[in-house]
Amino acid sequence: MKIKKRTLVLILVVVGLAGLSEVSQAQTNPAPFIIPALRQWQGGDGFFKWKPATRLVVDPRYAKQLLPVARLLAEDLAVMTPGTKLPVRTGQPQKGAVFFTLEVTGEALPAEGYALQISDRISIEAKDSVGAIWATRTLLQLLAQQSSLPKGTARDYPQSEVRGFVLDVGRKFFSLDFLKHYVKFMSYYKMNDFHIHLNDNGFKQFFGDNWDSTYSAFRLQNDRYPGLTAKDGSYTKKEFIDLQLMAQQYGVNIIPEIDVPAHSLAFSKAVPGVGSKQYGMDHLDLDNPLTYEVIDNVFREYLQGPNPVFIGREVHIGTDEYAKKDAEKFRKFADHYIRFVEGFGKKVRMWGSLTHAQGTTPVKVEGVTMNLWYNGYAEPKDMFALGYKGISTPDGWLYIVPAAGYYYDYLNVKRLYEEWTPNRIGKETFDENYPLLRGGSFAVWNDHVGNGITEKDVHHRVFPAMQVLSQKMWGGSVKPMAYVDFAARAQQVGEGPGLNMLGRIRAKDSLVLAMDAGGHFKGHRKPAAVNASFDKNEKALGLKGGESFVASPFPGIGYGYTVSFAIKPESGNAPNSVLFGSEDAVVTLNQQGTGKLGFSREGYHYNFDYTVPVNEWTNLTIKGNNKGTALYVNGVLKEKLEGAKRTFPNGKHTTAKVQTLFFPLQFIGDKKNAAKAWIRDLKVFNVELSDDAIREL
């Protein structure tokens, strides 16, 4: 969303605000809606309105800590309000300015806490620089919803130290841009812990029961073992360092995970000999000294030296789901890597597994944090009794496994909102302030490699969960309102400045884009055509093949859409000639040389069982949601690509075949391989029209 293009003055001052009333006891102005909700609010009278000239002012005593925060806010506001660039300087608080300071004048704030006062200025007083960042996220959410801010005073701080999200990039590659977007997205919701699962492998039964052909990937550049780095998607060391540095600016910690000694097929493929012949090649051979040598070398490469690749305080060493029979060897391995990683000055995280792997071999406890994911693998009470710290990651509540048919495709966010807090781990419930419980984290596991799930599909699943779990991890058991009210109001809160990964297009009505016969888009200036023409007789846009396109105002539209157009193709269209395209997807004539209409995204290719007739006009409508994609021809449903299955050679196993389409709108045509066709009557709706409505089109 955009705020009115005016110059802003925000003053961020950290005031100690003892005795504030709780949100439910707000005075004149009710507590404004943000996610997560403000912990305390005392309403004032009236509103703070933006002035033509505004400055962001930082207390000169804390310039080193807070100038980067103020500049980040200025950058975000410039994205929200193109053409506006707020000045940032040091100085003293003044009317109509935003002032940042770390001086606490009253009741002490917890870590990451801040006090926000909105009067004739905006004052934010923060416990630390991260608290100041969270204050700016509050302001951005407010400004995205309204053009003036209610006067009042807030005191805000997190219930949980760790507010996390785990992303499995091992079994599905996610672009660096996606990870950067997720840093901003998580920060917008004050989620501070981004756990990136860097290696994993598919299930052997889906690959002919053959380890050699089973998919595996390790996503980081590795110089010692170049064959370890995945060929179908990886991050260079510099890219990963830059990602972590960027995340720090947004208050987010990147937690890199190298998962050993199970889930480790990538290592046994890269270095023959380290895989277990007894338990399978996704298990490392813990009797082989070469295994320790290789894994030592891998961790060392990212941890050693004055400028290590893993720059944060914590590193995750995996240690999950190894064969129970060799529990003692597993415990020795886990202890070794806790101490090895700590030797480079890092704190260690690991998956809870020591109830499953019971034994007498000691495993270091002090300073170690477990992701407590399943009580049968690590009984939380027992782990806490030993002295381990814990992050609540219960699979029965918080595991998304897209289109797999087990765990959750979408989390039950209503139940989470009403019943879950990080102190609930499986059947166990702890005190909310239990000292060894650091917080919570939810996860996306891409178990079914190659099932057609895209980044857009994953985000569609994560977005509602991020909103709800942001509230639960920041606010704990306090529910600011009934779930039905929270869900309705959350619809109006986006993803953060400059982000629209859901592809939402809002307008006064459901018709959000239309192109007339002259090539004009509804409500937008006429686009520049490159080797494309508008014919008055045909009343249509003519694409000529090769580089031939018109740029639309939108890159694409997300799920719950209808796109309708008339088309008259010429003969001789090349394979994969593009009708609509973006960085995410293409809609093509002659898809993959089949002669049929189809689409491609993220390396997956689909076609409808339909060939568009040449040299005659046909009305086509494509309707899409998070389950699949449907084609209508001349107003009649032709085919729905939804609910398909992949069957494997042994005939015993199937997985979903996801055929969704985040419809591309960046270009009508293409910069390299445009279709040869006339197109007219383009209409894009941000709803799924009924069959009757489509017939009327």
XYZ file of C-alpha atoms in Angstrom, residues 181-635:
455
model
C 12.418 -10.625 0.573
C 11.814 -12.972 3.497
C 14.256 -11.083 5.698
C 12.208 -7.914 5.081
C 8.906 -9.771 5.428
C 9.887 -11.367 8.728
C 11.224 -8.077 10.078
C 7.934 -6.366 9.218
C 6.244 -8.787 11.620
C 9.051 -8.593 14.221
C 10.069 -12.213 13.579
C 13.783 -12.274 14.321
C 15.104 -15.794 13.622
C 15.490 -17.113 10.042
C 16.752 -20.715 10.174
C 17.975 -21.843 6.733
C 18.238 -25.642 6.313
C 21.049 -25.790 3.746
C 21.187 -29.464 2.789
C 18.865 -32.432 2.505
C 17.670 -35.135 0.124
C 14.524 -36.718 -1.251
C 13.084 -40.082 -0.301
C 14.654 -43.082 -2.029
C 11.298 -44.718 -2.826
C 10.445 -41.830 -5.162
C 13.652 -42.349 -7.134
C 13.511 -46.016 -8.082
C 14.785 -47.112 -4.660
C 18.227 -46.092 -5.867
C 20.421 -43.811 -3.783
C 22.456 -42.811 -6.835
C 19.404 -41.292 -8.512
C 17.804 -39.891 -5.343
C 17.779 -36.115 -5.296
C 20.130 -34.364 -2.875
C 21.504 -30.855 -2.581
C 23.906 -28.735 -0.536
C 23.259 -25.069 -1.275
C 26.516 -23.288 -0.395
C 29.677 -22.770 -2.418
C 32.290 -25.190 -1.108
C 35.898 -24.896 -2.218
C 37.305 -27.955 -0.472
C 34.725 -30.286 -2.061
C 33.446 -28.514 -5.210
C 31.235 -31.468 -6.098
C 29.261 -30.908 -2.897
C 27.669 -27.680 -4.108
C 24.337 -28.247 -5.888
C 24.350 -27.621 -9.617
C 20.662 -26.689 -9.811
C 20.824 -23.791 -7.376
C 23.242 -22.552 -4.729
C 24.564 -19.440 -2.997
C 28.107 -18.161 -3.220
C 29.917 -17.428 0.017
C 29.733 -13.710 -0.697
C 25.999 -13.903 -1.368
C 25.399 -15.707 1.901
C 27.558 -13.276 3.870
C 25.737 -10.329 2.295
C 22.384 -11.918 3.140
C 23.384 -12.206 6.797
C 24.660 -8.617 6.890
C 21.422 -7.394 5.354
C 19.397 -9.411 7.870
C 21.268 -7.790 10.751
C 20.166 -4.369 9.478
C 16.558 -5.575 9.759
C 16.918 -7.112 13.228
C 16.854 -10.673 11.877
C 19.349 -13.410 12.762
C 20.212 -15.926 10.033
C 20.754 -19.387 11.528
C 22.582 -21.577 8.970
C 22.091 -25.308 9.329
C 24.362 -28.040 7.985
C 22.380 -31.205 8.701
C 24.465 -34.244 9.666
C 24.790 -37.204 10.179
C 21.368 -38.112 8.673
C 19.714 -36.230 5.785
C 23.260 -36.256 4.397
C 23.122 -37.852 0.943
C 24.771 -34.781 -0.603
C 27.960 -35.564 1.352
C 28.098 -39.248 0.465
C 27.610 -38.386 -3.216
C 30.348 -35.744 -3.137
C 32.820 -37.877 -1.193
C 32.338 -41.593 -1.862
C 33.008 -43.645 1.211
C 31.357 -41.532 3.896
C 27.863 -42.966 3.346
C 26.541 -45.806 5.503
C 26.081 -49.117 3.723
C 24.180 -50.400 6.762
C 21.573 -47.662 7.145
C 21.536 -46.062 3.714
C 23.604 -43.455 1.917
C 21.659 -40.596 3.484
C 23.276 -41.656 6.786
C 26.958 -40.941 7.310
C 29.193 -43.854 8.272
C 30.145 -43.046 11.859
C 32.771 -45.798 11.963
C 34.762 -44.260 9.133
C 37.418 -41.680 10.162
C 36.967 -40.096 6.729
C 33.466 -39.010 7.769
C 34.815 -36.887 10.607
C 37.560 -35.508 8.375
C 35.105 -34.427 5.683
C 32.515 -32.896 8.002
C 35.247 -31.140 10.010
C 36.530 -29.633 6.770
C 33.053 -28.501 5.709
C 32.244 -26.749 8.979
C 35.767 -25.299 9.182
C 35.424 -23.719 5.740
C 32.487 -21.605 6.920
C 33.700 -20.868 10.455
C 37.423 -20.180 10.306
C 39.354 -16.964 9.896
C 38.722 -13.317 10.722
C 35.877 -13.073 8.171
C 33.935 -16.338 8.380
C 31.040 -17.189 6.070
C 28.752 -17.822 9.051
C 28.896 -14.439 10.746
C 26.151 -14.802 13.363
C 26.331 -15.999 16.948
C 24.641 -19.369 16.391
C 25.081 -22.293 13.992
C 22.818 -25.331 13.653
C 24.492 -28.751 13.316
C 21.402 -30.830 12.467
C 21.710 -34.148 14.384
C 18.300 -35.649 13.798
C 16.689 -38.953 12.815
C 19.787 -41.129 12.771
C 19.361 -44.906 13.163
C 18.482 -45.677 16.782
C 20.606 -48.827 16.789
C 23.793 -46.745 16.732
C 22.753 -44.269 19.430
C 26.140 -44.288 21.175
C 28.057 -43.466 17.992
C 25.483 -40.793 17.168
C 25.893 -39.225 20.608
C 29.675 -39.184 20.188
C 29.249 -37.504 16.791
C 26.842 -34.876 18.184
C 29.159 -34.086 21.106
C 32.125 -33.742 18.750
C 30.379 -31.179 16.535
C 28.980 -29.182 19.412
C 32.527 -28.745 20.683
C 34.014 -28.317 17.209
C 31.654 -25.454 16.279
C 32.002 -23.871 19.709
C 35.752 -23.850 19.116
C 35.151 -21.107 16.551
C 33.318 -18.937 19.062
C 29.781 -19.938 18.076
C 26.807 -21.155 20.058
C 25.280 -24.404 18.839
C 21.763 -25.407 17.977
C 20.693 -28.962 17.234
C 17.513 -30.914 16.622
C 16.162 -32.595 19.733
C 17.028 -36.293 19.436
C 18.491 -37.547 22.691
C 15.363 -39.316 23.949
C 15.425 -41.322 20.717
C 19.198 -41.766 20.934
C 19.480 -42.752 24.585
C 22.845 -43.905 25.847
C 25.712 -43.327 28.194
C 28.009 -41.364 25.869
C 27.948 -37.773 27.163
C 26.684 -34.964 24.926
C 27.627 -31.422 25.931
C 24.769 -29.476 27.494
C 25.959 -26.047 28.580
C 25.111 -23.300 26.090
C 23.383 -25.683 23.635
C 19.874 -25.053 22.284
C 17.565 -27.766 20.952
C 14.723 -27.392 18.491
C 12.145 -29.474 20.357
C 10.122 -30.850 17.465
C 8.754 -34.235 18.572
C 8.581 -35.432 22.149
C 9.352 -39.003 21.135
C 12.738 -37.828 19.859
C 13.448 -35.376 22.673
C 11.162 -35.261 25.698
C 11.172 -31.558 26.641
C 10.984 -32.128 30.399
C 13.970 -34.441 30.271
C 15.989 -32.118 28.041
C 15.299 -29.171 30.329
C 16.199 -31.303 33.333
C 19.573 -31.967 31.714
C 20.012 -28.207 31.219
C 19.447 -27.792 27.470
C 17.740 -24.642 26.258
C 14.808 -25.176 23.914
C 12.983 -23.662 20.955
C 9.398 -24.877 20.669
C 9.046 -26.343 17.158
C 6.309 -28.988 17.593
C 5.614 -30.850 14.357
C 1.983 -31.498 15.255
C 1.333 -27.758 15.366
C 3.933 -26.048 13.206
C 5.149 -28.213 10.289
C 4.132 -27.237 6.757
C 4.923 -29.906 4.154
C 3.442 -28.575 0.907
C 1.043 -30.901 -0.940
C 2.407 -33.979 0.835
C -0.777 -35.258 2.459
C 0.727 -35.341 5.947
C 1.496 -32.772 8.612
C -0.032 -29.537 7.274
C -0.409 -28.138 3.797
C -1.580 -24.948 5.503
C -1.264 -24.533 9.256
C -4.469 -24.431 11.291
C -4.018 -20.748 12.080
C -7.332 -20.380 13.915
C -6.381 -23.146 16.342
C -2.888 -21.715 16.720
C -4.278 -18.273 17.512
C -6.722 -19.614 20.058
C -4.708 -22.409 21.697
C -0.960 -22.376 21.012
C 1.904 -20.434 22.516
C 5.597 -21.395 22.489
C 5.247 -22.938 25.946
C 3.192 -25.762 24.396
C 5.445 -28.526 23.046
C 3.542 -31.641 22.094
C 1.590 -32.803 25.132
C 3.689 -30.711 27.511
C 2.877 -27.189 28.690
C 5.434 -25.057 30.512
C 5.251 -21.714 32.220
C 5.370 -18.899 29.672
C 8.436 -17.488 31.393
C 10.240 -20.798 31.784
C 13.899 -19.733 31.738
C 15.208 -22.493 29.451
C 12.500 -21.999 26.794
C 13.843 -19.421 24.354
C 10.802 -19.153 22.090
C 9.280 -20.825 19.065
C 9.730 -21.510 15.382
C 7.582 -22.899 12.571
C 8.872 -24.696 9.514
C 8.411 -25.481 5.839
C 9.786 -28.882 4.776
C 9.852 -29.630 1.055
C 9.836 -33.418 1.449
C 8.338 -34.230 -1.944
C 11.038 -33.118 -4.335
C 9.783 -32.195 -7.790
C 6.087 -31.958 -6.944
C 5.649 -28.615 -8.714
C 5.531 -26.384 -5.638
C 6.924 -22.914 -6.348
C 8.210 -20.059 -4.212
C 4.827 -18.399 -4.682
C 3.047 -21.527 -3.442
C 5.262 -21.726 -0.361
C 4.694 -18.059 0.432
C 0.936 -18.461 0.076
C 1.152 -21.085 2.835
C 3.544 -19.140 5.037
C 1.866 -15.721 4.935
C -1.179 -16.404 7.158
C 0.985 -18.482 9.503
C 3.540 -15.680 9.811
C 0.837 -13.202 10.799
C -0.664 -15.441 13.485
C 2.616 -16.784 14.850
C 4.079 -13.303 14.962
C 1.289 -12.459 17.377
C 1.754 -15.640 19.414
C 5.527 -15.370 19.731
C 5.599 -11.637 20.478
C 2.471 -11.436 22.611
C 2.361 -14.877 24.201
C -0.980 -16.028 25.560
C -2.575 -12.573 25.334
C -5.148 -12.472 22.524
C -5.875 -8.848 21.570
C -9.227 -9.760 19.970
C -11.285 -12.705 18.786
C -9.742 -14.666 15.932
C -12.495 -13.752 13.476
C -11.749 -10.062 14.030
C -7.986 -10.594 13.868
C -8.284 -12.514 10.571
C -10.501 -9.857 9.000
C -8.226 -6.989 9.951
C -5.044 -8.913 9.077
C -6.222 -8.977 5.455
C -5.351 -5.292 5.246
C -1.776 -5.734 6.477
C 0.697 -6.454 3.712
C 4.188 -7.905 3.565
C 6.315 -4.814 4.048
C 7.507 -1.863 1.962
C 8.033 -2.818 -1.674
C 6.920 -6.429 -1.183
C 3.960 -8.084 -2.870
C 4.898 -11.746 -3.100
C 1.210 -12.656 -2.898
C 0.577 -10.696 -6.095
C -2.330 -8.746 -4.678
C -3.794 -6.074 -6.947
C -6.365 -3.834 -5.292
C -8.809 -1.578 -7.112
C -12.237 -0.014 -6.676
C -13.797 -3.084 -8.226
C -12.666 -6.569 -9.201
C -11.572 -5.510 -12.702
C -8.001 -4.439 -11.959
C -6.539 -4.265 -15.472
C -8.037 -3.913 -18.931
C -6.497 -3.096 -22.295
C -8.558 -1.285 -24.919
C -8.198 -1.501 -28.687
C -5.625 1.280 -28.703
C -3.368 -0.456 -26.242
C -4.321 1.725 -23.292
C -4.511 0.087 -19.880
C -7.372 1.039 -17.597
C -6.232 3.867 -15.344
C -2.659 3.846 -16.658
C -0.672 5.660 -19.302
C -0.297 4.023 -22.681
C 2.622 1.589 -22.511
C 5.572 1.637 -24.860
C 5.350 -1.108 -27.469
C 8.526 -2.799 -28.673
C 8.089 -4.266 -32.160
C 4.368 -4.600 -31.467
C 1.509 -2.679 -33.055
C -2.133 -1.811 -32.497
C -4.357 -2.384 -35.514
C -7.501 -0.262 -35.801
C -9.266 -2.770 -38.015
C -8.562 -5.728 -35.739
C -8.871 -3.489 -32.668
C -6.035 -5.562 -31.268
C -2.417 -5.715 -30.236
C -0.201 -7.459 -32.769
C 2.731 -9.539 -31.495
C 5.285 -10.337 -34.182
C 7.532 -12.990 -32.664
C 11.078 -12.554 -31.374
C 11.353 -9.322 -29.404
C 7.798 -8.063 -29.430
C 6.006 -6.940 -26.306
C 4.052 -4.388 -24.335
C 4.835 -3.814 -20.654
C 1.887 -3.860 -18.280
C 1.689 -1.901 -14.998
C 1.870 -5.116 -12.929
C 4.394 -7.973 -12.796
C 1.659 -10.529 -12.177
C -1.426 -11.400 -10.190
C -1.622 -13.951 -7.410
C -4.118 -16.641 -6.575
C -7.809 -15.997 -6.853
C -7.770 -14.358 -10.313
C -9.448 -14.505 -13.714
C -7.691 -13.414 -16.920
C -9.746 -13.171 -20.103
C -8.664 -12.244 -23.630
C -9.387 -12.901 -27.289
C -6.613 -14.266 -29.473
C -5.982 -14.881 -33.176
C -2.652 -16.687 -33.636
C -0.754 -16.797 -36.895
C 0.585 -20.100 -38.140
C 4.168 -21.211 -37.537
C 4.589 -20.212 -33.896
C 7.916 -21.438 -32.521
C 8.027 -23.795 -29.529
C 7.330 -21.951 -26.256
C 6.364 -18.709 -27.984
C 5.216 -16.364 -25.235
C 1.825 -14.704 -24.857
C 2.323 -13.421 -21.291
C 5.545 -13.379 -19.329
C 7.325 -12.269 -16.173
C 10.360 -13.235 -14.116
C 8.170 -15.881 -12.482
C 6.335 -17.576 -15.333
C 5.301 -17.617 -18.983
C 2.068 -18.521 -20.759
C 2.856 -19.965 -24.168
C 1.519 -21.154 -27.471
C 3.103 -24.410 -28.672
C 4.182 -25.314 -25.138
C 7.314 -27.490 -25.256
C 6.682 -28.083 -28.963
C 3.329 -29.802 -28.341
C 1.359 -27.223 -30.296
C -0.833 -26.710 -27.243
C -1.497 -23.813 -24.901
C 0.479 -24.087 -21.667
C 2.645 -22.451 -19.049
C 6.020 -22.826 -17.356
C 7.348 -21.682 -13.989
C 10.461 -22.602 -11.964
C 11.448 -25.370 -14.367
C 8.040 -27.062 -14.406
C 6.130 -27.247 -17.690
C 2.407 -27.894 -18.135
C 0.020 -27.753 -21.040
C -3.726 -27.865 -21.485
C -5.116 -30.434 -23.884
C -6.017 -27.658 -26.260
C -4.538 -26.106 -29.401
C -5.599 -22.540 -30.169
C -6.923 -22.359 -33.760
C -4.850 -20.211 -36.137
C -6.161 -17.282 -38.126
C -9.453 -17.048 -36.238
C -10.561 -15.311 -33.082
C -11.040 -17.379 -29.930
C -12.002 -16.138 -26.479
C -9.830 -17.661 -23.742
C -10.184 -17.329 -19.982
C -7.652 -18.637 -17.477
C -8.695 -18.853 -13.842
C -6.271 -19.731 -11.075
C -6.053 -20.311 -7.353
C -3.724 -22.034 -4.900
C -5.016 -25.460 -5.968
C -4.734 -25.312 -9.744
C -5.417 -23.604 -13.058
C -8.469 -23.796 -15.319
C -8.940 -22.972 -19.011
C -12.214 -21.791 -20.543
C -12.669 -21.631 -24.335
C -15.393 -19.338 -25.659
C -16.906 -19.242 -22.190
